[in-house]
Coordinates of C-alpha atoms in Angstrom, one line a residue:
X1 CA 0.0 0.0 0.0
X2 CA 1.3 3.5 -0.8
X3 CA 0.3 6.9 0.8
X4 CA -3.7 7.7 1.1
X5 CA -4.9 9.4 -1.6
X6 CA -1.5 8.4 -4.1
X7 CA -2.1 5.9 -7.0
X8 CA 0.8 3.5 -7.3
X9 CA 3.1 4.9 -9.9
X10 CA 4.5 2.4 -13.0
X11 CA 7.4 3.3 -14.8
X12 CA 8.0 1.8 -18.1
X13 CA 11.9 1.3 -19.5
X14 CA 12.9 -0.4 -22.8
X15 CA 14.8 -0.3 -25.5
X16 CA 14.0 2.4 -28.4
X17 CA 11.0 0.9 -30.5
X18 CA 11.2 -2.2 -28.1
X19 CA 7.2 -0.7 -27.4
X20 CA 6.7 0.9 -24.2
X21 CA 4.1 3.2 -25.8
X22 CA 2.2 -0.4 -26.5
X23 CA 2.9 -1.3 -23.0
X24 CA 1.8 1.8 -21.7
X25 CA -1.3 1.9 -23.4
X26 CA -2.2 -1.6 -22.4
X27 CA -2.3 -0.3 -19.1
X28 CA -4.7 2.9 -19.8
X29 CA -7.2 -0.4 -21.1
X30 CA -7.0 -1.8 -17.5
X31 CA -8.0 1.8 -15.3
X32 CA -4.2 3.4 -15.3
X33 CA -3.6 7.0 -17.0
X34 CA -0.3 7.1 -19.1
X35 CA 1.7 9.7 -19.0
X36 CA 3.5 10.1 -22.0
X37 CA 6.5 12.5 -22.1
X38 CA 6.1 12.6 -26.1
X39 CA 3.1 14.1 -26.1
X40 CA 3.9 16.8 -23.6
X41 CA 7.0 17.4 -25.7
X42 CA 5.4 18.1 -28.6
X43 CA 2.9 20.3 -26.8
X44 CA 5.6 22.4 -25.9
X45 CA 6.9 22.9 -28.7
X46 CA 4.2 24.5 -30.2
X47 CA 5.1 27.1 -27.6
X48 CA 6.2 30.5 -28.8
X49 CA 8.5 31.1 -25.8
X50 CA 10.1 27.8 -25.8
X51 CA 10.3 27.3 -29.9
X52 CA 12.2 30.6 -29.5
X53 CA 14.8 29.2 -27.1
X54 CA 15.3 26.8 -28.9
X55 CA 15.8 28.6 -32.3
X56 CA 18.0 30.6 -30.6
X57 CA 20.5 27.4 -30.3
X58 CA 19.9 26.1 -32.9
X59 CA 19.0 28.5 -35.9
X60 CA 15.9 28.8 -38.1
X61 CA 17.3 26.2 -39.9
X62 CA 15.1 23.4 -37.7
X63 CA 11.9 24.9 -38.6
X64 CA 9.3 23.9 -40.9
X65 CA 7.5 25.0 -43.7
X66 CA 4.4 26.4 -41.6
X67 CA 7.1 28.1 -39.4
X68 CA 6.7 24.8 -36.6
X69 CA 10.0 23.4 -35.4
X70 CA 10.6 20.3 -37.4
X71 CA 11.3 17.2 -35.3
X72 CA 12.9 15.0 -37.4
X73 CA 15.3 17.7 -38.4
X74 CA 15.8 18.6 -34.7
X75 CA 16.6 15.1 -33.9
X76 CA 19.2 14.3 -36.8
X77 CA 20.9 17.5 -35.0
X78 CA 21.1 16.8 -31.3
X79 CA 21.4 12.6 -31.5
X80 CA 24.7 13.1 -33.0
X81 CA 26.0 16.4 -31.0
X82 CA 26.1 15.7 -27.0
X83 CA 26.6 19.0 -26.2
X84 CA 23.6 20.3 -28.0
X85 CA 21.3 17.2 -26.7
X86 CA 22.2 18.6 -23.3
X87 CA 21.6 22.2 -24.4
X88 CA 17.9 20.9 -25.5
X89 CA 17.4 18.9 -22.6
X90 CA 18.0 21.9 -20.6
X91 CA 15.6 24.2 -22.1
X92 CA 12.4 20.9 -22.8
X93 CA 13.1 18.8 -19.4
X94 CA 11.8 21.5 -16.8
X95 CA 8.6 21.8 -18.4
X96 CA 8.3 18.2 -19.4
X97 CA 8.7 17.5 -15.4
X98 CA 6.8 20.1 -14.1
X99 CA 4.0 19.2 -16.2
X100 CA 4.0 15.7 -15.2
X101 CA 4.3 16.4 -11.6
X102 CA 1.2 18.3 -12.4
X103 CA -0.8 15.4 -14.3
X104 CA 0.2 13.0 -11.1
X105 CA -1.5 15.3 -8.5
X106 CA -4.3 15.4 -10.7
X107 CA -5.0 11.9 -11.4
X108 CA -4.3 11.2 -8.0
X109 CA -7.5 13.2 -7.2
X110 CA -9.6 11.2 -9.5
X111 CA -11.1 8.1 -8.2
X112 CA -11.7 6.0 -11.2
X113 CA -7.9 6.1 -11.9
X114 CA -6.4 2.8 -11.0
X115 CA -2.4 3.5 -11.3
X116 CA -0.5 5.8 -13.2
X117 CA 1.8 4.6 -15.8
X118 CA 4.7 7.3 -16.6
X119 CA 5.8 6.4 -20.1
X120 CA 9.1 8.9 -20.1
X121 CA 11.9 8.0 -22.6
X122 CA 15.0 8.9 -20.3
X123 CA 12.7 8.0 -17.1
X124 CA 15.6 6.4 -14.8
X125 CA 18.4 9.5 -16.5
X126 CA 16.6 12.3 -15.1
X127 CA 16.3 10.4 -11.5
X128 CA 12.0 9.6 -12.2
X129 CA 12.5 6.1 -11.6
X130 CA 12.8 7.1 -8.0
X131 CA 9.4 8.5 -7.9
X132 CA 8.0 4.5 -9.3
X133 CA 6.3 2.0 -6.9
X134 CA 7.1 -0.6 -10.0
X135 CA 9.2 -0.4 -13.1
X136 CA 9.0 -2.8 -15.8
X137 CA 11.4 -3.5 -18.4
X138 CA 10.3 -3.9 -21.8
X139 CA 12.4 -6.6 -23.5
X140 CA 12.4 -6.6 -27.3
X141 CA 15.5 -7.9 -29.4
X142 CA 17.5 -5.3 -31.0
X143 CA 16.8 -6.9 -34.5
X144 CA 13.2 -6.5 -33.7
X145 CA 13.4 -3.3 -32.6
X146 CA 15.2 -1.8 -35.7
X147 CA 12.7 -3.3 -37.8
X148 CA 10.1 -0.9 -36.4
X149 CA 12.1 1.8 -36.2
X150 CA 12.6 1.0 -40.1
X151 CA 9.0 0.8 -40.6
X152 CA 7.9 4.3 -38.8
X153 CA 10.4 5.9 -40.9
X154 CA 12.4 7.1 -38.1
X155 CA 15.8 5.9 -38.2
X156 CA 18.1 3.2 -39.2
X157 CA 20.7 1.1 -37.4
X158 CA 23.4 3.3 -37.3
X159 CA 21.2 6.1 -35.7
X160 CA 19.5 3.7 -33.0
X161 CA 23.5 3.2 -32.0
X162 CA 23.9 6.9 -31.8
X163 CA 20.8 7.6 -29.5
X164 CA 21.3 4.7 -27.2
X165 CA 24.6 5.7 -26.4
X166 CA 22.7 9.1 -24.6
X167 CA 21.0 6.8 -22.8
X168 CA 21.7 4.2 -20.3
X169 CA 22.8 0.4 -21.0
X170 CA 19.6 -2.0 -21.4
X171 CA 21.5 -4.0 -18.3
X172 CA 21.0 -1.2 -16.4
X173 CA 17.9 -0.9 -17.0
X174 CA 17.1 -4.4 -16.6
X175 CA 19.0 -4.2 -12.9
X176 CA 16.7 -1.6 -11.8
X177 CA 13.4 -3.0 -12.9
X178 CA 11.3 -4.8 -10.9
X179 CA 9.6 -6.8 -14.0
X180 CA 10.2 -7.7 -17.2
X181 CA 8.4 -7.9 -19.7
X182 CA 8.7 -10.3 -23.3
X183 CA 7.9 -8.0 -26.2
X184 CA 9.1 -10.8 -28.9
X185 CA 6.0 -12.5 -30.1
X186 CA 2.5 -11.1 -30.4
X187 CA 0.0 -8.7 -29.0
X188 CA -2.1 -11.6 -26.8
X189 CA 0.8 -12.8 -25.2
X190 CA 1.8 -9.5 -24.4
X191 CA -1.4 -8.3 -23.3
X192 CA -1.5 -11.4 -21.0
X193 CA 2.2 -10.6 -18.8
X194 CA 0.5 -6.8 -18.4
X195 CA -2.4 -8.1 -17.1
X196 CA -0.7 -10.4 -15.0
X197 CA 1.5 -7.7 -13.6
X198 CA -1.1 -5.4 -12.9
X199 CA -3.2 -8.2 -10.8
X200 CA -0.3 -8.2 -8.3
X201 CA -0.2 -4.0 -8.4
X202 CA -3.9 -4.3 -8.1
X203 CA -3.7 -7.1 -4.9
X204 CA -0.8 -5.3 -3.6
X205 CA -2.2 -1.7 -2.8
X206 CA -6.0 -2.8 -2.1
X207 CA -7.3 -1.2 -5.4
X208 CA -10.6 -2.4 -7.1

């Protein structure tokens, strides 16, 4: 059982494209709300204030057609540069934070919510994975996982190599999570280990 009136909070960690976002949303089936550091990201973005920080790293040049900053174009700068992933992360990872800290307390408040599931790419980097009653490791081999990244267009081997290097090792990962999840054959049996999962958060902290 956790504190009266906090939902148990799930933190998701995987590999990039090994589907954490699937996972995540598995759980938002079952009662949780996901919160999905992607989304708030691309909210802020759209921010005049913060679109002109970060124009003012890294040049017009990222910006789209309609005047938006372009993500793609963003990313193929920063996953290759340290120091100007660092100098984004500085300006986007307040916000991001703040805002989820904000979400939390608010779903906490709501009765019908279950859990909530914080579905944050560099969730144990920026210290979140303290703030997780569980944390499950999504386990997807890296052949799989570069298929998909193929498939949504995003990137291709090389480039998976360059962003996991900003991020910590999938052992560590692994060391810290409390469960792990098989993401190598279908959706049922997948669906099946979340389900399981969440029986024993649900038996655990009393929730119905």
């Amino acid at each position: 059982m956790g504190k009266a009136g906090q939902k148990p909070i799930i933190g998701i960690l995987g590999g990039i494209c090994s589907g954490k976002s699937t996972v995540a949303a598995e759980f938002a089936k079952l009662g949780c709300k996901v919160i999905d550091a992607d989304k708030i990201v691309h909210n802020l973005l759209d921010k005049e204030d913060i679109k002109d920080k970060i124009v003012g790293i890294f040049s017009e040049d990222i910006l789209g057609s309609l005047g938006k900053i372009d993500k793609k174009k963003l990313a193929d700068i920063v996953f290759v540069d340290t120091d100007k992933l660092t100098s984004l992360n500085r300006i986007i990872h307040p916000f991001v934070l703040e805002r989820a800290e904000e979400l939390i307390e608010k779903y906490n408040g709501q009765s019908h919510v279950k859990a909530i599931v914080l579905d944050i790419p560099l969730l144990a980097e920026v210290g979140w994975d303290k703030k997780c009653d569980k944390i499950i490791f999504v386990d997807c081999k890296r052949e799989l996982r570069i298929k998909r990244a193929k498939k949504k267009g995003i990137f291709d081997e090389n480039q998976l190599k360059i962003r996991e290097n900003f991020q910590i090792s999938l052992d560590n990962k692994v060391a810290i999570a409390d469960n792990t999840i098989d993401n190598n054959s279908g959706f049922s049996a997948l669906a099946k280990q979340i389900a399981d999962i969440f029986s024993c958060i649900i038996e655990k902290w009393g929730l119905s």
